[in-house]
PDB file of C-alpha atoms in Angstrom:
ATOM      1  CA  UNK B   1       0.031  -0.276  -0.006  1.00 63.00           C
ATOM      2  CA  UNK B   2       2.691   2.672   0.468  1.00 71.00           C
ATOM      3  CA  UNK B   3       4.292   2.589  -2.455  1.00 84.00           C
ATOM      4  CA  UNK B   4       1.169   3.000  -4.197  1.00 84.00           C
ATOM      5  CA  UNK B   5       0.961   6.222  -2.235  1.00 86.00           C
ATOM      6  CA  UNK B   6       4.275   7.148  -2.779  1.00 88.00           C
ATOM      7  CA  UNK B   7       3.565   6.459  -6.549  1.00 88.00           C
ATOM      8  CA  UNK B   8       0.516   8.260  -7.208  1.00 85.00           C
ATOM      9  CA  UNK B   9       2.013  11.368  -5.364  1.00 88.00           C
ATOM     10  CA  UNK B  10       4.865  11.457  -7.162  1.00 89.00           C
ATOM     11  CA  UNK B  11       2.544  11.449 -10.673  1.00 87.00           C
ATOM     12  CA  UNK B  12      -0.099  13.899  -8.949  1.00 85.00           C
ATOM     13  CA  UNK B  13       3.033  16.073  -8.037  1.00 90.00           C
ATOM     14  CA  UNK B  14       4.213  16.167 -10.992  1.00 91.00           C
ATOM     15  CA  UNK B  15       0.640  16.487 -13.132  1.00 87.00           C
ATOM     16  CA  UNK B  16       0.112  19.524 -10.399  1.00 87.00           C
ATOM     17  CA  UNK B  17       3.655  21.303 -11.273  1.00 91.00           C
ATOM     18  CA  UNK B  18       3.319  20.674 -15.540  1.00 90.00           C
ATOM     19  CA  UNK B  19      -0.478  22.261 -15.598  1.00 87.00           C
ATOM     20  CA  UNK B  20       0.705  25.471 -13.572  1.00 89.00           C
ATOM     21  CA  UNK B  21       3.344  25.844 -15.352  1.00 90.00           C
ATOM     22  CA  UNK B  22       1.634  26.260 -18.689  1.00 89.00           C
ATOM     23  CA  UNK B  23      -1.426  27.712 -16.710  1.00 88.00           C
ATOM     24  CA  UNK B  24       0.168  30.714 -14.803  1.00 90.00           C
ATOM     25  CA  UNK B  25       3.845  30.428 -14.530  1.00 93.00           C
ATOM     26  CA  UNK B  26       4.827  30.362 -18.491  1.00 91.00           C
ATOM     27  CA  UNK B  27       2.364  33.502 -19.544  1.00 91.00           C
ATOM     28  CA  UNK B  28       3.252  35.523 -16.542  1.00 92.00           C
ATOM     29  CA  UNK B  29       7.110  35.321 -17.703  1.00 92.00           C
ATOM     30  CA  UNK B  30       5.716  35.840 -21.118  1.00 91.00           C
ATOM     31  CA  UNK B  31       3.809  38.950 -20.510  1.00 89.00           C
ATOM     32  CA  UNK B  32       7.107  40.452 -18.968  1.00 90.00           C
ATOM     33  CA  UNK B  33       9.621  39.350 -21.667  1.00 89.00           C
ATOM     34  CA  UNK B  34       7.832  40.161 -24.947  1.00 86.00           C
ATOM     35  CA  UNK B  35       5.304  42.954 -24.760  1.00 81.00           C
ATOM     36  CA  UNK B  36       4.008  42.864 -28.395  1.00 83.00           C
ATOM     37  CA  UNK B  37       1.220  41.293 -28.863  1.00 84.00           C
ATOM     38  CA  UNK B  38       2.437  39.396 -31.667  1.00 86.00           C
ATOM     39  CA  UNK B  39       5.185  38.331 -30.157  1.00 88.00           C
ATOM     40  CA  UNK B  40       3.789  36.901 -26.806  1.00 88.00           C
ATOM     41  CA  UNK B  41       1.321  35.159 -29.222  1.00 88.00           C
ATOM     42  CA  UNK B  42       3.723  33.088 -30.680  1.00 88.00           C
ATOM     43  CA  UNK B  43       5.466  32.681 -27.384  1.00 90.00           C
ATOM     44  CA  UNK B  44       2.685  31.189 -26.394  1.00 88.00           C
ATOM     45  CA  UNK B  45       2.201  29.052 -29.714  1.00 87.00           C
ATOM     46  CA  UNK B  46       5.231  27.576 -28.710  1.00 89.00           C
ATOM     47  CA  UNK B  47       4.967  26.932 -24.750  1.00 89.00           C
ATOM     48  CA  UNK B  48       1.647  24.821 -25.821  1.00 86.00           C
ATOM     49  CA  UNK B  49       3.721  22.819 -28.356  1.00 87.00           C
ATOM     50  CA  UNK B  50       6.645  22.004 -25.620  1.00 90.00           C
ATOM     51  CA  UNK B  51       3.869  21.541 -22.589  1.00 90.00           C
ATOM     52  CA  UNK B  52       2.466  18.832 -25.021  1.00 87.00           C
ATOM     53  CA  UNK B  53       5.384  17.079 -26.009  1.00 89.00           C
ATOM     54  CA  UNK B  54       6.749  17.312 -22.321  1.00 91.00           C
ATOM     55  CA  UNK B  55       3.586  15.919 -20.997  1.00 90.00           C
ATOM     56  CA  UNK B  56       3.803  12.574 -23.674  1.00 90.00           C
ATOM     57  CA  UNK B  57       7.021  12.605 -21.996  1.00 92.00           C
ATOM     58  CA  UNK B  58       5.762  12.289 -18.671  1.00 92.00           C
ATOM     59  CA  UNK B  59       3.215  10.095 -19.337  1.00 91.00           C
ATOM     60  CA  UNK B  60       6.092   7.930 -20.854  1.00 92.00           C
ATOM     61  CA  UNK B  61       8.748   7.922 -17.728  1.00 92.00           C
ATOM     62  CA  UNK B  62       5.610   7.388 -15.508  1.00 92.00           C
ATOM     63  CA  UNK B  63       4.679   3.982 -16.909  1.00 92.00           C
ATOM     64  CA  UNK B  64       8.865   3.735 -16.855  1.00 92.00           C
ATOM     65  CA  UNK B  65       8.786   4.467 -13.376  1.00 90.00           C
ATOM     66  CA  UNK B  66       5.962   2.290 -12.624  1.00 90.00           C
ATOM     67  CA  UNK B  67       7.568  -1.242 -13.667  1.00 90.00           C
ATOM     68  CA  UNK B  68      11.045  -0.348 -13.003  1.00 88.00           C
ATOM     69  CA  UNK B  69      11.221   1.211  -9.962  1.00 87.00           C
ATOM     70  CA  UNK B  70       7.643   0.607  -8.319  1.00 89.00           C
ATOM     71  CA  UNK B  71       7.520  -2.709  -9.794  1.00 89.00           C
ATOM     72  CA  UNK B  72       3.970  -2.588 -10.957  1.00 89.00           C
ATOM     73  CA  UNK B  73       2.068  -5.107 -13.045  1.00 91.00           C
ATOM     74  CA  UNK B  74       0.208  -3.289 -15.533  1.00 89.00           C
ATOM     75  CA  UNK B  75      -3.123  -3.646 -14.029  1.00 90.00           C
ATOM     76  CA  UNK B  76      -1.562  -2.161 -10.664  1.00 89.00           C
ATOM     77  CA  UNK B  77      -0.116   1.022 -12.935  1.00 87.00           C
ATOM     78  CA  UNK B  78      -3.461   1.683 -14.663  1.00 87.00           C
ATOM     79  CA  UNK B  79      -5.435   1.234 -11.604  1.00 88.00           C
ATOM     80  CA  UNK B  80      -3.437   3.611  -9.527  1.00 85.00           C
ATOM     81  CA  UNK B  81      -3.519   5.836 -13.012  1.00 85.00           C
ATOM     82  CA  UNK B  82      -7.029   5.802 -13.374  1.00 85.00           C
ATOM     83  CA  UNK B  83      -7.968   6.409  -9.239  1.00 83.00           C
ATOM     84  CA  UNK B  84      -5.032   9.295 -10.334  1.00 81.00           C
ATOM     85  CA  UNK B  85      -7.290  10.426 -12.962  1.00 79.00           C
ATOM     86  CA  UNK B  86     -10.850   9.473 -12.032  1.00 78.00           C
ATOM     87  CA  UNK B  87     -10.928  12.828  -9.557  1.00 72.00           C
ATOM     88  CA  UNK B  88     -10.001  15.061 -12.658  1.00 70.00           C
ATOM     89  CA  UNK B  89     -13.389  14.494 -14.349  1.00 69.00           C
ATOM     90  CA  UNK B  90     -15.943  15.746 -11.494  1.00 69.00           C
ATOM     91  CA  UNK B  91     -16.732  19.482 -12.097  1.00 63.00           C
ATOM     92  CA  UNK B  92     -15.488  20.366  -8.617  1.00 63.00           C
ATOM     93  CA  UNK B  93     -12.116  20.534  -9.145  1.00 61.00           C
ATOM     94  CA  UNK B  94     -13.472  23.338 -12.496  1.00 65.00           C
ATOM     95  CA  UNK B  95     -10.469  24.494 -13.713  1.00 69.00           C
ATOM     96  CA  UNK B  96      -7.681  22.300 -12.295  1.00 70.00           C
ATOM     97  CA  UNK B  97      -9.900  19.521 -14.312  1.00 72.00           C
ATOM     98  CA  UNK B  98      -9.764  21.852 -17.803  1.00 74.00           C
ATOM     99  CA  UNK B  99      -6.178  22.610 -17.517  1.00 78.00           C
ATOM    100  CA  UNK B 100      -5.224  19.296 -17.495  1.00 77.00           C
ATOM    101  CA  UNK B 101      -7.330  17.881 -20.473  1.00 75.00           C
ATOM    102  CA  UNK B 102      -5.810  20.890 -22.606  1.00 76.00           C
ATOM    103  CA  UNK B 103      -2.498  19.352 -22.221  1.00 79.00           C
ATOM    104  CA  UNK B 104      -2.590  17.658 -24.726  1.00 76.00           C
ATOM    105  CA  UNK B 105      -5.844  18.668 -26.480  1.00 76.00           C
ATOM    106  CA  UNK B 106      -4.017  22.687 -26.987  1.00 77.00           C
ATOM    107  CA  UNK B 107      -1.359  20.654 -28.295  1.00 75.00           C
ATOM    108  CA  UNK B 108      -3.211  18.870 -31.430  1.00 74.00           C
ATOM    109  CA  UNK B 109      -5.552  21.686 -31.942  1.00 75.00           C
ATOM    110  CA  UNK B 110      -2.687  23.736 -33.386  1.00 71.00           C
ATOM    111  CA  UNK B 111      -2.480  21.632 -36.398  1.00 72.00           C
ATOM    112  CA  UNK B 112      -6.048  21.487 -37.109  1.00 66.00           C
ATOM    113  CA  UNK B 113      -6.616  17.924 -35.511  1.00 67.00           C
ATOM    114  CA  UNK B 114      -9.195  18.425 -32.876  1.00 65.00           C
ATOM    115  CA  UNK B 115      -9.152  15.940 -30.121  1.00 60.00           C
ATOM    116  CA  UNK B 116     -11.944  17.246 -27.853  1.00 56.00           C
ATOM    117  CA  UNK B 117     -14.340  15.555 -30.891  1.00 61.00           C
ATOM    118  CA  UNK B 118     -13.718  12.699 -29.855  1.00 64.00           C
ATOM    119  CA  UNK B 119     -14.901  11.420 -26.329  1.00 60.00           C
ATOM    120  CA  UNK B 120     -12.098  10.123 -23.859  1.00 66.00           C
ATOM    121  CA  UNK B 121      -9.472  10.463 -25.923  1.00 72.00           C
ATOM    122  CA  UNK B 122      -7.512  12.456 -23.986  1.00 75.00           C
ATOM    123  CA  UNK B 123      -7.812   9.701 -21.386  1.00 79.00           C
ATOM    124  CA  UNK B 124      -6.575   7.523 -24.062  1.00 81.00           C
ATOM    125  CA  UNK B 125      -3.487   9.159 -25.674  1.00 83.00           C
ATOM    126  CA  UNK B 126      -2.253   9.391 -21.735  1.00 84.00           C
ATOM    127  CA  UNK B 127      -2.769   5.866 -21.045  1.00 87.00           C
ATOM    128  CA  UNK B 128      -1.185   4.718 -24.333  1.00 87.00           C
ATOM    129  CA  UNK B 129       1.786   6.843 -23.716  1.00 89.00           C
ATOM    130  CA  UNK B 130       1.673   5.435 -20.241  1.00 90.00           C
ATOM    131  CA  UNK B 131       1.775   1.660 -21.461  1.00 91.00           C
ATOM    132  CA  UNK B 132       4.346   2.218 -23.678  1.00 92.00           C
ATOM    133  CA  UNK B 133       6.382   3.718 -21.406  1.00 91.00           C
ATOM    134  CA  UNK B 134       6.247   0.855 -19.159  1.00 91.00           C
ATOM    135  CA  UNK B 135       8.721  -0.780 -22.331  1.00 90.00           C
ATOM    136  CA  UNK B 136      10.877   1.734 -21.596  1.00 86.00           C
ATOM    137  CA  UNK B 137      13.750   0.900 -19.367  1.00 81.00           C
ATOM    138  CA  UNK B 138      16.857   3.994 -18.736  1.00 74.00           C
ATOM    139  CA  UNK B 139      20.169   2.222 -18.358  1.00 70.00           C
ATOM    140  CA  UNK B 140      23.719   3.896 -17.940  1.00 66.00           C
ATOM    141  CA  UNK B 141      26.369   3.112 -20.602  1.00 67.00           C
ATOM    142  CA  UNK B 142      29.203   3.894 -18.343  1.00 66.00           C
ATOM    143  CA  UNK B 143      29.602   3.227 -14.706  1.00 63.00           C
ATOM    144  CA  UNK B 144      29.928   5.798 -12.754  1.00 58.00           C
ATOM    145  CA  UNK B 145      33.577   5.453 -10.762  1.00 56.00           C
ATOM    146  CA  UNK B 146      32.399   7.861  -7.997  1.00 55.00           C
ATOM    147  CA  UNK B 147      29.649   5.747  -6.780  1.00 56.00           C
ATOM    148  CA  UNK B 148      31.572   3.102  -7.075  1.00 59.00           C
ATOM    149  CA  UNK B 149      34.502   4.325  -4.752  1.00 56.00           C
ATOM    150  CA  UNK B 150      31.916   5.358  -2.093  1.00 53.00           C
ATOM    151  CA  UNK B 151      30.696   1.750  -2.015  1.00 57.00           C
ATOM    152  CA  UNK B 152      34.034   0.552  -1.359  1.00 62.00           C
ATOM    153  CA  UNK B 153      34.585   2.903   1.253  1.00 61.00           C
ATOM    154  CA  UNK B 154      30.924   2.246   2.395  1.00 58.00           C
ATOM    155  CA  UNK B 155      32.047  -1.933   2.829  1.00 65.00           C
ATOM    156  CA  UNK B 156      35.627  -1.173   4.313  1.00 65.00           C
ATOM    157  CA  UNK B 157      34.184   0.735   7.184  1.00 56.00           C
TER     158      UNK B 157
END
């Protein structure tokens, strides 16, 4: 039960951080740094594109972490992800729920491919990216010499 809670907290923290960056932080700095409307509009488009791409990579990495770090089976990881996303469909969260749904839909709508026309498309894209991320395993190419020395010193003491 403890690992489910840790994974749920990790997922919710990362998603909440991404949503707050897209909604408040990036627009604030763009409005300060780019005073002309045309340039600010262009920067907001680029921000939407990059946020959508980062969202896809985020779900890939959450899937990988669920398998490699927490050792969840596919059904366990999918259940934790579903429990995490379930509150996003209640109107109580309002703006937060709308912004989560717009993480990927804004990206695709810029290219005239509207995901909002298909019911549940946001969920399927996130879940598919999450499951594809379970196939990813990140490994170091070279051994870290420093960490090996630290381990050896710890073993001697």
